[in-house]
Short mmCIF file of C-alpha atoms in Angstrom, two decimals:
data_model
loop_
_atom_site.label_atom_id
_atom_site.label_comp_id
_atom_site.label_asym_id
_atom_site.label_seq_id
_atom_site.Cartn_x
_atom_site.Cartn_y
_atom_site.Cartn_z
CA UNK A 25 116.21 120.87 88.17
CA UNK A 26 117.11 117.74 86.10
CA UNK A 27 116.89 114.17 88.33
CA UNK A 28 116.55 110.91 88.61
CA UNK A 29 113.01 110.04 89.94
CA UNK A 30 110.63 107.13 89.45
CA UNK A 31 107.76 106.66 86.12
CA UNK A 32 104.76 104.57 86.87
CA UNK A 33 103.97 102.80 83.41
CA UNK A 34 99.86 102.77 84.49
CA UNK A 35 99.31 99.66 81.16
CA UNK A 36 101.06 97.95 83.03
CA UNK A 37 100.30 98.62 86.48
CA UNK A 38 97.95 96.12 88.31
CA UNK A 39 97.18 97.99 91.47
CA UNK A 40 98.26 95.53 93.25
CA UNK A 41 99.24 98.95 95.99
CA UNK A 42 102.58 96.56 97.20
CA UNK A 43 104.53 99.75 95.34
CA UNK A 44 102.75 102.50 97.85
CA UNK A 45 103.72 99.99 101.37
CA UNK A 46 107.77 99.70 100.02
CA UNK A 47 107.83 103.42 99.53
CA UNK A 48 108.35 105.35 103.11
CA UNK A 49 108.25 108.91 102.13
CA UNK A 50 104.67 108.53 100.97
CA UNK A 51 105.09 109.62 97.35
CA UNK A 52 102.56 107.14 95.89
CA UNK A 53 98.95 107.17 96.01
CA UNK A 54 95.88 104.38 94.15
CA UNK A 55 94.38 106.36 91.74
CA UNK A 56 91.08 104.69 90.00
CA UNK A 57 92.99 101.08 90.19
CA UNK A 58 96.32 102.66 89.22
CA UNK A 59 99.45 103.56 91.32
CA UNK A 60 100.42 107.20 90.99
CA UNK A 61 103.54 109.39 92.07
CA UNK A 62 101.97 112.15 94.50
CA UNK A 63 104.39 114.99 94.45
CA UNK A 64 107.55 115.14 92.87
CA UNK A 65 109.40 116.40 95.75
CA UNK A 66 108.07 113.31 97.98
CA UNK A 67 110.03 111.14 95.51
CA UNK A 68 113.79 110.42 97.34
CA UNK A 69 114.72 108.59 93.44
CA UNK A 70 115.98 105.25 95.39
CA UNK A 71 113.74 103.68 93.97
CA UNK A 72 112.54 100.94 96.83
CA UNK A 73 109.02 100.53 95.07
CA UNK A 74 111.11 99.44 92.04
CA UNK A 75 111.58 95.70 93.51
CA UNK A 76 108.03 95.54 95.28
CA UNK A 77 106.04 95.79 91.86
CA UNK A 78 105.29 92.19 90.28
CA UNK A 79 104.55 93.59 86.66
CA UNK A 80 107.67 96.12 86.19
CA UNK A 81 105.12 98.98 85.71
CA UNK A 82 107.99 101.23 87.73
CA UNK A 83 111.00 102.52 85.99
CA UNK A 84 114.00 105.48 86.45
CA UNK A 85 113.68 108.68 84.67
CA UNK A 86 115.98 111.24 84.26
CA UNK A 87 113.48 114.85 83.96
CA UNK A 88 112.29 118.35 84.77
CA UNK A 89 111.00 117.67 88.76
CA UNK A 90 111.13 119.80 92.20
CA UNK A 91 114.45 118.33 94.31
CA UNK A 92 113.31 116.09 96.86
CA UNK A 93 111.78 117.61 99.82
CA UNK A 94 112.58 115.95 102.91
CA UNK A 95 111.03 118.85 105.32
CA UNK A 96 107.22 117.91 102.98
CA UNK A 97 107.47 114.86 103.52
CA UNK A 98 107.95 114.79 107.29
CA UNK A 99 104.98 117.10 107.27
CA UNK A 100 102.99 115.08 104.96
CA UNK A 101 103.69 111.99 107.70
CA UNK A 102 103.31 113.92 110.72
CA UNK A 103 99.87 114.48 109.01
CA UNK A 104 98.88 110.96 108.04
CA UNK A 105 99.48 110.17 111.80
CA UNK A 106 97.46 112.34 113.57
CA UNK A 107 94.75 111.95 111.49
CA UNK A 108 95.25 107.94 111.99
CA UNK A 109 95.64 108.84 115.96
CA UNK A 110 92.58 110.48 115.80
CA UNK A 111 90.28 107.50 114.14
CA UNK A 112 92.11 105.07 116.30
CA UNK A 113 91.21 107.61 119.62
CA UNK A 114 87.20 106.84 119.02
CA UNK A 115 86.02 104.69 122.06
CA UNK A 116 85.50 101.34 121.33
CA UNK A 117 81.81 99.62 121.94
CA UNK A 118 81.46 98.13 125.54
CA UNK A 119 80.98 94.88 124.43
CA UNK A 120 84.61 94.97 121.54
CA UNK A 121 83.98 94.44 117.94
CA UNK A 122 82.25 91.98 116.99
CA UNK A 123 83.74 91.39 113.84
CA UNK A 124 87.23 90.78 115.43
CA UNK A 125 86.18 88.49 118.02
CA UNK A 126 87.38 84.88 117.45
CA UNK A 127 85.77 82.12 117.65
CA UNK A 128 85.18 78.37 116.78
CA UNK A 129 81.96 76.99 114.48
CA UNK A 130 80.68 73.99 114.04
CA UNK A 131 79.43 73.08 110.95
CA UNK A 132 75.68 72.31 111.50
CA UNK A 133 72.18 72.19 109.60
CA UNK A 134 70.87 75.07 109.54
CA UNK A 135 66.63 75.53 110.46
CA UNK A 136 65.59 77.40 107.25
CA UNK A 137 63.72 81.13 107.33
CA UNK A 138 60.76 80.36 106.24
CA UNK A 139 60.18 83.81 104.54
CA UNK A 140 63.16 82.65 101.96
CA UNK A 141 62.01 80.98 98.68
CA UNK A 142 60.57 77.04 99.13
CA UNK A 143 63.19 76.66 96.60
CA UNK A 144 66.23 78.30 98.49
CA UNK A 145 64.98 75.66 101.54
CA UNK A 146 64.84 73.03 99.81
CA UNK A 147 68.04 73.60 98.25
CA UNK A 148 70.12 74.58 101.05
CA UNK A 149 73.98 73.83 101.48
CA UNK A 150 76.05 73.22 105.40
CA UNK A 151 78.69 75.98 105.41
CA UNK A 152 82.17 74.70 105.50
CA UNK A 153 83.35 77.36 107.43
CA UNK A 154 84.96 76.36 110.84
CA UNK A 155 86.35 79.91 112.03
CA UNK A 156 85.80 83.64 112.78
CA UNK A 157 87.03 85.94 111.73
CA UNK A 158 88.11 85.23 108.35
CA UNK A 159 89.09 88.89 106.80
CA UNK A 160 93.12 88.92 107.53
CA UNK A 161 93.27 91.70 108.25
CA UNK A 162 90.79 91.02 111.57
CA UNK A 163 92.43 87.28 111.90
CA UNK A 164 94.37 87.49 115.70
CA UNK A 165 97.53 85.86 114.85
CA UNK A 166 97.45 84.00 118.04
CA UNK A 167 93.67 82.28 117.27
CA UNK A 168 93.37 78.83 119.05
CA UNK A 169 92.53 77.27 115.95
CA UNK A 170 95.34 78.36 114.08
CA UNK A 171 97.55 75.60 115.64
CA UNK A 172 97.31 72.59 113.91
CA UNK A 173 95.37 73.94 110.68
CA UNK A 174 95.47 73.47 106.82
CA UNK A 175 95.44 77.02 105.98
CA UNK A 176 93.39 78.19 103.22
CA UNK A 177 94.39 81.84 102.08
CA UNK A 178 91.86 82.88 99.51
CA UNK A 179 91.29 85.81 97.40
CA UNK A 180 87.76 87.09 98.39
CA UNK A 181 86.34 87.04 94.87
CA UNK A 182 87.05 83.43 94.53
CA UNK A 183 83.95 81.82 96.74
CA UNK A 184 81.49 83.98 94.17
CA UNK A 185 83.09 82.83 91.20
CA UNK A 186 83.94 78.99 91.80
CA UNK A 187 80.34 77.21 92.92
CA UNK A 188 81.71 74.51 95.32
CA UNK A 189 83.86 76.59 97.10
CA UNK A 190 83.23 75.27 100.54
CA UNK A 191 82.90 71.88 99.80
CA UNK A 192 86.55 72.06 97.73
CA UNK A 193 88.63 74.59 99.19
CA UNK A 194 86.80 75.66 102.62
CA UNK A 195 86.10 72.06 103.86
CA UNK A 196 88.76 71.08 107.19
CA UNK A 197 90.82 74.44 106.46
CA UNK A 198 91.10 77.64 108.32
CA UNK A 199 90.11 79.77 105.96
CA UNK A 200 91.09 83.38 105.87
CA UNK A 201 90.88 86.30 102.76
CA UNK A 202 91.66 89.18 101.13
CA UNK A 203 91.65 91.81 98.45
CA UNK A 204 95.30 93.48 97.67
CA UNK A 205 93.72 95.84 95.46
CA UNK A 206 91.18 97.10 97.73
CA UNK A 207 92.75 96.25 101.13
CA UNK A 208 95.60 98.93 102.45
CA UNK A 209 98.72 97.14 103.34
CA UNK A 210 100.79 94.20 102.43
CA UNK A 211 99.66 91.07 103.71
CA UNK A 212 103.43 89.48 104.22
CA UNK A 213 103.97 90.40 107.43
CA UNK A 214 100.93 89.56 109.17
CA UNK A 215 101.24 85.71 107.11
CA UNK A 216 104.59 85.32 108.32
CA UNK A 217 103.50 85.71 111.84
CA UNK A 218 100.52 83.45 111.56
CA UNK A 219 102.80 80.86 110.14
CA UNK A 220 105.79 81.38 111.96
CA UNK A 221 104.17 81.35 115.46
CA UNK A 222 101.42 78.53 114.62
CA UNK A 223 101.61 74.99 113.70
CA UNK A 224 100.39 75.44 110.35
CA UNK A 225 100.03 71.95 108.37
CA UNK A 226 99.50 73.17 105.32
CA UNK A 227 99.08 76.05 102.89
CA UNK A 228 96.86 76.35 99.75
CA UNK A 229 96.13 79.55 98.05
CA UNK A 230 93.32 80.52 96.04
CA UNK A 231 93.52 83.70 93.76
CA UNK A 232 91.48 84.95 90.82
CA UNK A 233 93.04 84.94 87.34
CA UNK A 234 92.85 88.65 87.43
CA UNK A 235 96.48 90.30 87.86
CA UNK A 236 96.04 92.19 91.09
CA UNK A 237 95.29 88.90 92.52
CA UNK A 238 99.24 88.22 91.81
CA UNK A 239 99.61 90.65 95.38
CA UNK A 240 97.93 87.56 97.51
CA UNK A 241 99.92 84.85 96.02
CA UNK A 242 103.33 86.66 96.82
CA UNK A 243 102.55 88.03 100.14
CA UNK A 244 101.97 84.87 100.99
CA UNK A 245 104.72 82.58 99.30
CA UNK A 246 106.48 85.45 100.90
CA UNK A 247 105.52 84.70 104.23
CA UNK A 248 106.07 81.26 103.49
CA UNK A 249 110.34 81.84 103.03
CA UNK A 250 110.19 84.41 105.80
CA UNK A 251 109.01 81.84 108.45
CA UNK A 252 111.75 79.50 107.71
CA UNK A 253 109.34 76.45 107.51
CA UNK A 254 108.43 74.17 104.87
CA UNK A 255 105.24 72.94 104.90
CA UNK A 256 103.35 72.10 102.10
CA UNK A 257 101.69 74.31 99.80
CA UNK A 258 99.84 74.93 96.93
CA UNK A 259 98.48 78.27 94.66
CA UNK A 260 94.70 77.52 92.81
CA UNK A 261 93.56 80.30 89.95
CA UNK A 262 89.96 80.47 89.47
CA UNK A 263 88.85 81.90 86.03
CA UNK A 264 86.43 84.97 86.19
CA UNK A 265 83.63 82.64 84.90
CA UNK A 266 84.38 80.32 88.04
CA UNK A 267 86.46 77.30 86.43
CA UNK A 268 90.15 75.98 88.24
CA UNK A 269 93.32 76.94 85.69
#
């Protein structure tokens, strides 16, 4: 049958994946860096990953395509959460993750291993860092040290590219990162909760120049209008060879 149903322009795409969270039925997929329609029949043609994508890489066309299926789809979710039931039924360690656990630092010198390089001793830097966790997606959105903090949301790329990352962007900010292109998930929703229930100070975000870093930047000017406060921000673009736009 002839319908209306989405086209993914991939030139254009960025895989930013803020296409595959908008769409509920499950009809788009990350293939190799590059959104992708699944199944034609998963595809409703309303179109809500239209809006979500930052580059216009998604369009209407009219074509050939199976009529939407709403019974696959259902199946195809039914699916997806078992299988996430099942990973999520493992039994935790005894002692919780220690990943997720949060918790203060204090910025100290640090006793050098003397198996590294006299050089590497010698030439060793205080970390800035004053938090943990610092992957968002492992950040408790009720941390302690959220109150009161010049947020720092940073594109995990950046700290390897720009050399004095700690001492310029790290340095008295809660610091916490992300990849959209690699990461599952929009970001949004989780910032708007650490903003809205915290007494942020501040925001500053730090992205690469690369266009899938646009996905961290919106999510969390995003966030930013959703929480209904203005506080001050800022958005930093480091250059791939690790110089400030």
């Amino acid at each position: 049958m002839t319908r209306t149903i989405i086209k993914i322009d991939e030139e254009k795409c960025n895989g930013c994946g803020l296409c595959i969270t908008a769409c509920h039925e499950g009809a788009i997929i990350l293939n190799n860096g590059k959104a992708q329609l699944l199944r034609d029949d998963y595809c409703d043609g309303l179109g809500n990953c239209l809006p979500a994508c930052p580059t216009g890489a998604i369009t209407f066309e009219e074509r050939e395509a199976l009529a939407y299926d709403e019974e696959a789809v259902l199946r195809n979710q039914a699916i997806a959460k078992q299988t996430f039931a099942t990973v999520s039924e493992k039994p935790p360690l005894a002692c919780g993750c220690p990943g997720s656990a949060a918790k203060s630092l204090k910025s100290s010198i640090q006793t050098p291993i003397q198996t590294r390089p006299a050089a590497i001793q010698k030439n060793q830097a205080n970390s800035e860092l004053m938090q943990w966790p610092v992957q968002l997606k492992l950040v408790p959105t009720n941390a302690s040290w959220l109150n009161g903090a010049h947020l720092l949301v940073a594109a995990d790329c950046a700290a390897y590219s720009y050399a004095n990352f700690h001492q310029d962007f790290i340095k008295n900010r809660v610091t916490v990162i992300g990849c959209p292109k690699l990461d599952t998930g929009d970001y949004t929703e989780k910032l708007t909760e650490i903003i809205a229930n915290n007494d942020i100070k501040s925001l500053t975000i730090v992205r690469m120049e690369v266009p899938c870093c646009r996905g961290l930047s919106h999510a969390a000017t995003e966030a930013l209008k959703a929480s209904g406060k203005f506080i001050p921000w800022s958005i930093v673009t480091i250059s791939t060879d690790g110089n400030i736009l």
